[in-house]
XYZ file of C-alpha atoms in Angstrom:
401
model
C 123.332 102.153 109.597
C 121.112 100.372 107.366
C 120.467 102.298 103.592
C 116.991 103.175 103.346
C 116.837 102.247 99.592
C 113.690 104.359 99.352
C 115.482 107.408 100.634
C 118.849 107.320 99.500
C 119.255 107.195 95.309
C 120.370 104.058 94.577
C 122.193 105.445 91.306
C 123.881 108.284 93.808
C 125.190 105.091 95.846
C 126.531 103.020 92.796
C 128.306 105.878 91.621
C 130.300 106.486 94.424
C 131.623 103.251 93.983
C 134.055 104.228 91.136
C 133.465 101.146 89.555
C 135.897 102.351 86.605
C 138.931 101.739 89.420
C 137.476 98.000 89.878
C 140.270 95.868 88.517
C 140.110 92.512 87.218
C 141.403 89.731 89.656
C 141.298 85.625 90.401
C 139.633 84.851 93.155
C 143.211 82.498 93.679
C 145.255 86.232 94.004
C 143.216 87.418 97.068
C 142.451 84.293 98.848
C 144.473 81.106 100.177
C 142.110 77.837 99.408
C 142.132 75.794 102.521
C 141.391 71.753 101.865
C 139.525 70.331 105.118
C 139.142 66.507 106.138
C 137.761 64.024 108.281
C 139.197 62.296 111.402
C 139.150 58.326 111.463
C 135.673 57.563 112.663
C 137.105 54.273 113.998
C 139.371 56.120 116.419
C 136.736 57.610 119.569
C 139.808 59.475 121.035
C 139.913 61.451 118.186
C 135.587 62.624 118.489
C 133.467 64.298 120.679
C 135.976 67.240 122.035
C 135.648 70.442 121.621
C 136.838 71.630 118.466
C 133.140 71.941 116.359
C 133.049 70.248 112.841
C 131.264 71.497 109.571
C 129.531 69.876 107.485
C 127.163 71.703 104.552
C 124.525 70.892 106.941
C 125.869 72.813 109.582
C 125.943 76.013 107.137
C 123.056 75.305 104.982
C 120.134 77.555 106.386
C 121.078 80.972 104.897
C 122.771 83.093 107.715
C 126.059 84.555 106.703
C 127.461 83.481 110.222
C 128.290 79.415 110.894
C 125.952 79.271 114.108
C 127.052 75.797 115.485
C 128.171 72.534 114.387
C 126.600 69.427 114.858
C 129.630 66.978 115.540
C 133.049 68.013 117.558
C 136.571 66.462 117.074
C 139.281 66.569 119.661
C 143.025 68.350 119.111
C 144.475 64.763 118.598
C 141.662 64.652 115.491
C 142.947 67.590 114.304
C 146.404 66.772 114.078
C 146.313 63.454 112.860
C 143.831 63.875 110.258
C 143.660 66.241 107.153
C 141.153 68.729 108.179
C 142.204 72.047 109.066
C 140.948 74.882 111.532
C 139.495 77.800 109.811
C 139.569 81.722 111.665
C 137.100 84.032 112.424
C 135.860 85.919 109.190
C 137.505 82.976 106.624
C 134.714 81.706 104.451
C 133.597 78.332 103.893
C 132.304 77.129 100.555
C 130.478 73.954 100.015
C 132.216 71.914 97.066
C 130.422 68.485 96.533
C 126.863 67.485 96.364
C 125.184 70.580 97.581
C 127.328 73.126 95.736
C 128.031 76.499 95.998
C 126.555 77.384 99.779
C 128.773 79.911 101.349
C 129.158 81.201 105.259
C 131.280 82.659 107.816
C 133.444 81.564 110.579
C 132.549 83.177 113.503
C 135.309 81.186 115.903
C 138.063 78.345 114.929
C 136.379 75.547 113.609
C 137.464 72.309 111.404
C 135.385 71.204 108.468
C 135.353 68.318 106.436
C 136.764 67.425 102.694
C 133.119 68.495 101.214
C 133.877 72.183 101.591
C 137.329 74.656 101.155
C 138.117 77.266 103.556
C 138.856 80.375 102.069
C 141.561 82.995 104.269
C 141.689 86.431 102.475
C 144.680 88.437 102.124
C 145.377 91.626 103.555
C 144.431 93.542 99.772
C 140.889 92.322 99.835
C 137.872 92.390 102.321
C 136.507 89.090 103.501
C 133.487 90.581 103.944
C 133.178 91.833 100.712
C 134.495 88.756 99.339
C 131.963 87.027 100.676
C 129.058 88.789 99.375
C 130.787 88.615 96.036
C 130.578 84.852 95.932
C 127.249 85.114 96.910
C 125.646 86.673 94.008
C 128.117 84.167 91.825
C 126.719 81.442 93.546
C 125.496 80.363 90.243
C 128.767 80.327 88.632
C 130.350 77.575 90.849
C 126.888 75.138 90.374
C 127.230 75.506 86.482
C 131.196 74.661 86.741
C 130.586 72.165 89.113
C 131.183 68.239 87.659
C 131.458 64.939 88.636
C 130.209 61.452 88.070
C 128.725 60.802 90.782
C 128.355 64.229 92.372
C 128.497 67.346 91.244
C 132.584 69.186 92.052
C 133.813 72.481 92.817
C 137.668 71.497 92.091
C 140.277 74.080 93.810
C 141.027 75.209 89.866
C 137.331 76.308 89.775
C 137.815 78.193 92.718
C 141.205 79.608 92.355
C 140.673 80.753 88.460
C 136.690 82.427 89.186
C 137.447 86.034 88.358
C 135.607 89.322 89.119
C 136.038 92.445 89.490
C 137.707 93.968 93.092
C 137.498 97.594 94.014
C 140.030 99.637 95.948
C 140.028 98.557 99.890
C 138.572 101.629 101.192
C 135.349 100.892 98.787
C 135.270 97.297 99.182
C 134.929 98.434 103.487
C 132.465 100.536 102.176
C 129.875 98.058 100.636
C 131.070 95.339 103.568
C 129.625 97.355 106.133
C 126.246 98.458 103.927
C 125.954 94.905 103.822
C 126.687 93.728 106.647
C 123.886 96.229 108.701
C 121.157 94.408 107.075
C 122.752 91.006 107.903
C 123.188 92.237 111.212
C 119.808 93.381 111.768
C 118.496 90.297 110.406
C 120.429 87.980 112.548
C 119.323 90.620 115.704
C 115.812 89.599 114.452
C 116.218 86.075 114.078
C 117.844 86.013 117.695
C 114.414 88.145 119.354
C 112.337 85.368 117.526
C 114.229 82.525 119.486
C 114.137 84.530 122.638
C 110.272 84.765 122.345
C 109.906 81.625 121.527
C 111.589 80.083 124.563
C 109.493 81.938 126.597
C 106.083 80.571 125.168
C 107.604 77.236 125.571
C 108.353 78.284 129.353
C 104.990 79.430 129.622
C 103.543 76.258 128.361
C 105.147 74.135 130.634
C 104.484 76.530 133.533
C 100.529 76.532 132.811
C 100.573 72.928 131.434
C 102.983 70.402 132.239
C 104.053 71.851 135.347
C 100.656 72.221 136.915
C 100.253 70.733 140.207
C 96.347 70.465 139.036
C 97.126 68.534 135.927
C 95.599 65.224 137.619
C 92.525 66.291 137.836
C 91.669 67.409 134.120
C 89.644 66.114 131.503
C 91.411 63.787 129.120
C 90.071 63.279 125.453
C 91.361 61.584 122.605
C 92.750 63.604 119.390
C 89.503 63.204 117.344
C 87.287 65.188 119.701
C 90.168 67.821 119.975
C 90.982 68.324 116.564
C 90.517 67.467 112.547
C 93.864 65.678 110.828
C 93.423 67.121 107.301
C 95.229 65.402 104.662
C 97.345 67.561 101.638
C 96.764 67.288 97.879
C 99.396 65.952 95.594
C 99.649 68.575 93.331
C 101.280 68.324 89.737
C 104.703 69.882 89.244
C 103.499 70.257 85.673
C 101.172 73.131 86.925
C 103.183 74.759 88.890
C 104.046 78.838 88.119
C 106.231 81.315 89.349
C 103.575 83.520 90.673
C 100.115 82.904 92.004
C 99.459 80.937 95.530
C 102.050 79.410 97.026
C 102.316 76.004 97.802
C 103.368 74.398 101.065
C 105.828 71.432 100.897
C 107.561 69.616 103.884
C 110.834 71.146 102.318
C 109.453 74.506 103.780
C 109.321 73.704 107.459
C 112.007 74.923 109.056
C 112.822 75.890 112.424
C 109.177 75.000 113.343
C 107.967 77.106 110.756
C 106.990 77.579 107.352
C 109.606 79.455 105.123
C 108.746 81.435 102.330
C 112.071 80.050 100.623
C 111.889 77.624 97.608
C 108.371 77.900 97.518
C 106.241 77.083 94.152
C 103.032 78.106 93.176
C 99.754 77.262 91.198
C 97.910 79.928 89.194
C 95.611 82.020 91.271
C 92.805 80.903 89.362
C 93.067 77.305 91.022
C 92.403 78.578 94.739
C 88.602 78.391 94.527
C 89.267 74.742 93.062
C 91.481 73.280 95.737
C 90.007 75.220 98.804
C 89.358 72.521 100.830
C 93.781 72.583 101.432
C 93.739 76.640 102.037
C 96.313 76.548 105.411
C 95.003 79.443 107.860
C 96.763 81.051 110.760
C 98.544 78.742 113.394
C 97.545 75.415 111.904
C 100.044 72.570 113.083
C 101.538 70.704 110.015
C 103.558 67.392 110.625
C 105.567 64.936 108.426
C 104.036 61.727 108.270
C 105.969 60.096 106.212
C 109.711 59.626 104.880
C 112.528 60.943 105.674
C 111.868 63.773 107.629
C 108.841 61.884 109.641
C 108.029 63.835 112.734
C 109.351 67.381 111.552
C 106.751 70.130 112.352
C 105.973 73.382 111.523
C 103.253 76.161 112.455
C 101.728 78.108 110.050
C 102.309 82.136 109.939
C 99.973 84.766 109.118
C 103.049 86.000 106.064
C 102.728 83.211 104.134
C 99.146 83.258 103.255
C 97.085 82.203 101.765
C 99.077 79.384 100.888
C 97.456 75.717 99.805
C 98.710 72.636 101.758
C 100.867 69.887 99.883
C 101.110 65.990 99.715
C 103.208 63.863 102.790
C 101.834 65.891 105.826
C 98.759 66.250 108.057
C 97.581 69.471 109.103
C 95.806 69.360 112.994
C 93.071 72.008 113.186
C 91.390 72.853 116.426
C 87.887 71.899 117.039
C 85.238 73.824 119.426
C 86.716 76.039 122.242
C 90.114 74.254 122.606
C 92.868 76.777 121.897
C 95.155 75.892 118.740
C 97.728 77.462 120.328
C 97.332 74.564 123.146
C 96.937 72.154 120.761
C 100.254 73.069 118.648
C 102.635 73.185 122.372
C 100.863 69.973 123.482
C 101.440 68.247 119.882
C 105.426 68.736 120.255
C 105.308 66.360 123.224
C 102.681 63.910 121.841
C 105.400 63.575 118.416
C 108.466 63.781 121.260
C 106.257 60.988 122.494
C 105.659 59.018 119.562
C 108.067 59.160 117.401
C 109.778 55.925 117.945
C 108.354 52.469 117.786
C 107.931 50.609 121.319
C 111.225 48.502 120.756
C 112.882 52.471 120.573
C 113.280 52.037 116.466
C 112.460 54.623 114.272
C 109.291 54.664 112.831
C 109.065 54.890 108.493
C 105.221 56.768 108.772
C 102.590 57.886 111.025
C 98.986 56.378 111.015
C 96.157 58.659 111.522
C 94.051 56.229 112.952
C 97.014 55.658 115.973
C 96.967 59.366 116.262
C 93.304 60.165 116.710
C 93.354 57.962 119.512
C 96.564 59.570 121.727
C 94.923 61.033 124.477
C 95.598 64.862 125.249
C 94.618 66.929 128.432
C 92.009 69.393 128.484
C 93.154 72.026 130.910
C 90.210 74.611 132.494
C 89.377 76.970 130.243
C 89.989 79.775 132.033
C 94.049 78.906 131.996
C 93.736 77.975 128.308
C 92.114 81.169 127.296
C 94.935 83.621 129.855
C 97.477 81.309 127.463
C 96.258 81.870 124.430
C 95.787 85.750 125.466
C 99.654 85.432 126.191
C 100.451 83.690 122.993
C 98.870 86.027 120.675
C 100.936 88.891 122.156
C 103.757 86.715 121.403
C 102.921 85.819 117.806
C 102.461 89.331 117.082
C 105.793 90.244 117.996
C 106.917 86.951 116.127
C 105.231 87.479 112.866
C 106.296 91.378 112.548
C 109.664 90.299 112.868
C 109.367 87.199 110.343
C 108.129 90.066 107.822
C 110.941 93.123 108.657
C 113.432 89.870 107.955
C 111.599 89.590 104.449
C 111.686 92.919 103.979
C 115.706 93.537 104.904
C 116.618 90.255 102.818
C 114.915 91.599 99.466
C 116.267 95.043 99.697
C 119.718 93.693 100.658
C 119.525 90.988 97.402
C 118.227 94.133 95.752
C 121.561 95.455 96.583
C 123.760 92.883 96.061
C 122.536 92.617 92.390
C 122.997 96.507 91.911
C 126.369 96.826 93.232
C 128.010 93.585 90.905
C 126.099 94.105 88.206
């Protein structure tokens, strides 16, 4: 059961916790530190099985749970290479480049030399372990060094001390914990539900359509606007006041409230023209992460749009929520050259001109109907994950104080 932090005294809680029995301890006394590797990329027999593969990537988005793995190696790549398999409930630690990020192992998987498995021993909680590296997340990316990246070395790891209460209590603030991860991830997992069956929808109405022959086509520019961002100085940026959306926030294909900056509130009048509203479409045009999308959500505004993306706004009766479905196939589309190369940047002039269907309106409008319904449900689950997340950091903070 989740603590209602509003109900329950929080200084009630923390005293229960005895924290004069917490004793002193290296992280190196509870925990085996587990080295991982990487199987010869030269050798195909020993890639592509079924045993998954971690990278930081692969862990990097936040979730206590490792969801999946982007590459797989087979058993002989686990034998005849240095990586190890890690257990359910072991922890994985990034230790090079992107320091410090820290998940769970939800099955056997192998990781690579970037990252240490940790297996706890039977007089500490892994759980609780776990959220205890979290808070000191900031301990390992100030010890970290390196010349050319920054190191967590097994030392680091082995000699970080803190303070470890008896077993029953460290169960005890696991499982407190651990409810508000759960109902996040319960959260996150209606989200994807929903959203796989707008996309269904879509393609039912839309792609799907035995009628689709016979519609309208129009080109981009008398469909929608492609607004440009404003390069905004870092120099002005604050810790408060309106955020500010950067391609570093799209995730998922939508906009996080995570690592956000800001400019003073003073400045919105001044740089209105960039104010983001409700379901606009934002895409990378340029660099790196060319093509990567992301819809706007009613919880992060008002927000002002950044530098390196286009925003496609809806003109006259077309529905934006239309517009946003049919925009994931045009990029699907379009996101390679015609000799199948990657493309380095979009030009808005090439994009004004795709053509796009213009379905009846009476089907547009019974899918927008559907989507707002859906968007609803969406959006008041994006903000009871905001709302779980602060009072569990809330937490956290409280209880290793």
């Amino acid at each position: 059961m989740i603590v209602n932090l509003k109900e329950q005294h929080c200084e009630n809680f923390l005293q229960s916790l005895h924290k004069e029995q917490w004793q002193e301890v290296r992280l190196g006394e509870v925990a085996e530190i587990i080295s991982g590797g990487t199987p010869k990329t030269s050798i195909p027999e020993y890639w592509n099985g079924e045993i998954p593969w971690l990278s930081v990537a692969d862990f990097n988005n936040g979730k206590k749970y490792v969801v999946a793995s982007e590459k797989f190696i087979t058993q002989l790549g686990l034998q005849e290479s240095s990586t190890k398999l890690l257990q359910r409930d072991d922890i994985i630690i990034s230790a090079r480049g992107t320091v410090g990020v820290i998940a769970m192992i939800p099955y056997p998987m192998a990781f690579n030399q970037s990252c240490y498995g940790l297996r706890i021993c039977s007089n500490a909680h892994s759980h609780f372990i776990y959220y205890c590296l979290k808070v000191f997340t900031k301990y390992f990316i100030h010890q970290s060094y390196g010349a050319v990246f920054d190191t967590i070395t097994t030392k680091i790891l082995s000699d970080f001390t803190f303070l470890l209460p008896p077993l029953t209590i460290q169960q005890k603030i696991a499982e407190i914990l651990s409810s508000f991860d759960d109902k996040i991830d319960l959260l996150h997992r209606q989200n994807k539900t929903l959203e796989s069956l707008a996309l269904t929808l879509f393609r039912h109405y839309f792609i799907d359509n035995p009628k689709r022959d016979e519609w309208e086509e129009k080109p981009l520019s008398e469909v929608c606007q492609i607004k440009n961002g404003f390069a905004f100085k870092s120099e002005e940026y604050k810790k408060i006041g309106i955020p500010v959306v950067r391609t570093t926030n799209f995730k998922n294909g939508f906009v996080e409230n995570h690592n956000l900056v800001y400019l003073d509130e003073n400045d919105k009048n001044k740089y209105s023209k960039y104010l983001l509203q409700v379901n606009d479409f934002l895409l990378v045009m340029v660099g790196a992460s060319l093509g990567k999308y992301a819809i706007v959500t009613s919880e992060i505004l008002p927000a002002l749009q950044n530098q390196n993306m286009w925003n496609f706004r809806v003109l006259g009766s077309v529905s934006q929520y239309y517009l946003n479905y049919a925009m994931q196939e045009i990029i699907a589309n379009n996101i390679n050259t015609a000799s199948g190369s990657a493309r380095e940047f979009f030009q808005k002039s090439y994009f004004y001109k795709i053509p796009i269907l213009i379905p009846p309106k009476n089907i547009m409008m019974k899918f927008h109907t559907q989507m707002d319904n859906f968007y609803h449900k969406t959006t008041n689950n994006r903000k009871q994950i905001q709302n779980l997340q602060a009072m569990r950091d809330m937490l956290l903070k409280a209880i290793f104080a």
